[in-house]
Coordinates of C-alpha atoms in Angstrom, one line a residue:
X128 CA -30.4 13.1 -6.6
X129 CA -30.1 10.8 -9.4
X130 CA -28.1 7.7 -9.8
X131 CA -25.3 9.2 -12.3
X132 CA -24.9 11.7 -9.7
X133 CA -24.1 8.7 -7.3
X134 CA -21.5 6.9 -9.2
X135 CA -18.5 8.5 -8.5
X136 CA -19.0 8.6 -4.9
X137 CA -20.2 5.0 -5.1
X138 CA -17.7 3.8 -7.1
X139 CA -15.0 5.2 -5.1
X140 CA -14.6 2.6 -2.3
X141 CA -14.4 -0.3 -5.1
X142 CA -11.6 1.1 -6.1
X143 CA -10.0 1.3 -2.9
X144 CA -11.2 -2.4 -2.3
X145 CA -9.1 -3.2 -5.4
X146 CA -6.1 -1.7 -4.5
X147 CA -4.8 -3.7 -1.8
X148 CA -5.4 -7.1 -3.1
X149 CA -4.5 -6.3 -6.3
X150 CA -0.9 -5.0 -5.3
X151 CA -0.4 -7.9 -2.6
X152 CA -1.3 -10.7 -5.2
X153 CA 0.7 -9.1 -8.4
X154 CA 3.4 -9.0 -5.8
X155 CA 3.6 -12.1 -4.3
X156 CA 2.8 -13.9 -8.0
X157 CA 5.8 -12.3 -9.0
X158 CA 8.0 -12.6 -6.2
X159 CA 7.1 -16.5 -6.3
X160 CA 8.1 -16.7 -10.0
X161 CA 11.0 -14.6 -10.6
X162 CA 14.0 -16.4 -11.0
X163 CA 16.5 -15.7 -8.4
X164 CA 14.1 -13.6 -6.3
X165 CA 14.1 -14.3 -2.3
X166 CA 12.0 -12.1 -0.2
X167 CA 13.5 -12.9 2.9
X168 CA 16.4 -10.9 1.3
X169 CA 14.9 -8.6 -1.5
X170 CA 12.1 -6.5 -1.3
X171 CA 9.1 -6.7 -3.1
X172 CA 10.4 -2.8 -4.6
X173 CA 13.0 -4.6 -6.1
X174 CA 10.7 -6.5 -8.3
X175 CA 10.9 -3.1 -10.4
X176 CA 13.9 -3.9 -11.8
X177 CA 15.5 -6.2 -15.2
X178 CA 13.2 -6.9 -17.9
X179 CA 10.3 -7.8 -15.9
X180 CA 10.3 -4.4 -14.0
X181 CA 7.7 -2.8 -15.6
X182 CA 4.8 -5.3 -13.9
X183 CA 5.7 -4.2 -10.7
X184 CA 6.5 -0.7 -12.3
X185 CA 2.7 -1.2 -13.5
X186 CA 1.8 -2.4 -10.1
X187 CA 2.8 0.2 -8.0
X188 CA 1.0 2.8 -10.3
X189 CA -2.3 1.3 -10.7
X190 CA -2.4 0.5 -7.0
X191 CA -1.8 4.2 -6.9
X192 CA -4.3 5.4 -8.9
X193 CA -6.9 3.3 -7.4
X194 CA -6.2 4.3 -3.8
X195 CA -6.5 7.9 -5.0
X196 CA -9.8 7.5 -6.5
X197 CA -11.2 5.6 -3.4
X198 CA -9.3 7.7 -0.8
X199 CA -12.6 10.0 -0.6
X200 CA -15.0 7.7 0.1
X201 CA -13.4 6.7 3.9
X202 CA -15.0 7.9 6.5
X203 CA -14.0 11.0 8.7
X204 CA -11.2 14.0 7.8
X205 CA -8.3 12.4 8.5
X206 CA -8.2 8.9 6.9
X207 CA -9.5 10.0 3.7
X208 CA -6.3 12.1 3.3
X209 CA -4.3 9.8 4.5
X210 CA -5.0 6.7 2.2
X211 CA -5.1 9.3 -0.6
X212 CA -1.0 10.3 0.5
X213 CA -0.5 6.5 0.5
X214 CA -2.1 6.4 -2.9
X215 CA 0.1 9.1 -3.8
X216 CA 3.3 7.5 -2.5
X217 CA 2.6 4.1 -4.1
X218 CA 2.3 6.3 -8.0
X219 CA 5.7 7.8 -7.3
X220 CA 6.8 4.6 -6.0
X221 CA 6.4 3.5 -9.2
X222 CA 7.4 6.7 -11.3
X223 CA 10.5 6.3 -9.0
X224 CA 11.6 2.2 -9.2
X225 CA 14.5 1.2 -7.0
X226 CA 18.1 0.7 -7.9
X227 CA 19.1 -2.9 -8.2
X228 CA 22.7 -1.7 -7.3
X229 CA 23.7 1.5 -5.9
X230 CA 21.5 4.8 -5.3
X231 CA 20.9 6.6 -7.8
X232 CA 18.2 10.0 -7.7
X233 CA 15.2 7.8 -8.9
X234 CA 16.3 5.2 -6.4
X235 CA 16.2 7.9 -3.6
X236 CA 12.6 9.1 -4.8
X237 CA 11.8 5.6 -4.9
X238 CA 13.0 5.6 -0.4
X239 CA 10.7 9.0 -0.3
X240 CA 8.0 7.5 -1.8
X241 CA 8.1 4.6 0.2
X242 CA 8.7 6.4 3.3
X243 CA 5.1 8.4 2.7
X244 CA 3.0 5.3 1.7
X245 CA 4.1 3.4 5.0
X246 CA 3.8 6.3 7.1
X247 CA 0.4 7.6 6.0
X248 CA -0.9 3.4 6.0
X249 CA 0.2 3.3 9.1
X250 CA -1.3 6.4 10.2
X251 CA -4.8 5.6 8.3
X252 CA -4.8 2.4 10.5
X253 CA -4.6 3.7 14.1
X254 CA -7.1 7.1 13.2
X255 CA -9.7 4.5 11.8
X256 CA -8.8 2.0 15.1
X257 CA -9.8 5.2 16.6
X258 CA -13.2 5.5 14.8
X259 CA -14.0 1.9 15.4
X260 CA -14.8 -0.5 18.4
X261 CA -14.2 -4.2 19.4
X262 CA -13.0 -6.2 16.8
X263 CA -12.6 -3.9 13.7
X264 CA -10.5 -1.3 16.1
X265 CA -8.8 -3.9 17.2
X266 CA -7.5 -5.1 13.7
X267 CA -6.8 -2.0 12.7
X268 CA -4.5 -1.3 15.0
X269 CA -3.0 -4.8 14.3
X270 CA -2.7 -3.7 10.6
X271 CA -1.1 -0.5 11.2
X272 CA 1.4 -2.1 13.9
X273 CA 2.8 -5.1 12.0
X274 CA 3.8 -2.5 9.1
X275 CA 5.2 -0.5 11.9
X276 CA 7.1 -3.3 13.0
X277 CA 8.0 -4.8 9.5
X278 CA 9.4 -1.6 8.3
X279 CA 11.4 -0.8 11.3
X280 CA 12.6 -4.6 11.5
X281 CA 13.4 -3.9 7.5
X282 CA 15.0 -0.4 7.6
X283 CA 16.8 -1.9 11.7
X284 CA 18.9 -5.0 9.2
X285 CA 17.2 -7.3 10.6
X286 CA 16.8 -10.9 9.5
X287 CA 14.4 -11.5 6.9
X288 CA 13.3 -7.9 7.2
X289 CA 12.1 -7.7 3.7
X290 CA 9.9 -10.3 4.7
X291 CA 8.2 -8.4 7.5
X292 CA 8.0 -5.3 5.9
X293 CA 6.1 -7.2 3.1
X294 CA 3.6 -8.6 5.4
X295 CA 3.5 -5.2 7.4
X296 CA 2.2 -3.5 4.0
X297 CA 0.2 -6.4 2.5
X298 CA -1.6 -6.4 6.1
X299 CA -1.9 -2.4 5.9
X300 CA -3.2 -2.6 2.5
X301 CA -5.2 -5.2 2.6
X302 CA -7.1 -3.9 5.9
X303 CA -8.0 -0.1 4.0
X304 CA -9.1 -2.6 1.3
X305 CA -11.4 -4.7 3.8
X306 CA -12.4 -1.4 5.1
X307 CA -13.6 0.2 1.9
X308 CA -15.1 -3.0 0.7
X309 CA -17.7 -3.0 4.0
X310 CA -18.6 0.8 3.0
X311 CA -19.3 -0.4 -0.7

């Protein structure tokens, strides 16, 4: 086999690795920057909104796209097409941006979209805690739990609950990320 034939596979968890700190830190630079912004009380979707809306817009999408392209390289049959539904959800996410006020039908795409990418993270955490043993199981099923809990603490009203959701997804994200990087 020769090494062109190589480079799409190879390059493929890279891309993955990228995704999840790439999203987290365009996130969290912008949610420590924009004016008036308080994640304890806004979520980091809402960051797709006013004049700035188009980095997380941006963010959302390219986060996407890279999560699709490295979704293939995991290992096994069922997290592969998992992370690539998250990837999925995380484009539409962004096609999709949330309302600022109200619901509108982008706004509800924006929920469905959301809704996928958490489910499928969280799903892609506990099948590869699954695969693995001792400490990396065991992280993975921390990953996948605290965006459990962060969502349903968000989506429950409960204080702060943008806050945990946003740590429940960086943690998700950032764990597929780890993941991919170690199979690089």
């Amino acid at each position: 086999m020769t090494t062109t034939a190589l480079r799409p596979t190879a390059s493929r968890p890279t891309a993955l690795a990228v995704a999840g700190p790439l999203w987290a830190t365009v996130s969290l630079a912008q949610a420590a920057t924009r004016d008036g912004f308080d994640l304890t009380r806004q979520p980091l979707s809402l960051l797709s909104t006013g004049s700035l809306g188009w980095l997380q817009i941006a963010n959302f999408v390219v986060a996407g796209v890279l999560t699709v392209a490295g979704a293939k390289g995991l290992p096994g049959r069922w997290a592969p097409r998992l992370v690539l539904a998250a990837g999925v959800g995380l484009v539409a996410a962004g096609v999709f941006p949330m309302d600022a006020v109200g619901l509108s039908w982008h706004g509800v795409g924006h929920m469905i979209a959301g809704t996928v990418t958490f489910a499928s993270l969280i799903a892609a955490c506990y099948v590869l805690g699954r695969r693995f043993s001792g400490r990396d199981a065991v992280l993975s099923h921390l990953a996948g739990t605290a965006l459990l809990v962060g969502d349903g603490w968000a989506m429950a009203g409960g204080p702060a609950g943008s806050l945990t959701l946003a740590v429940g997804a960086i943690a998700a994200m950032l764990w597929i990320s780890v993941v991919a990087a170690r199979l690089r």
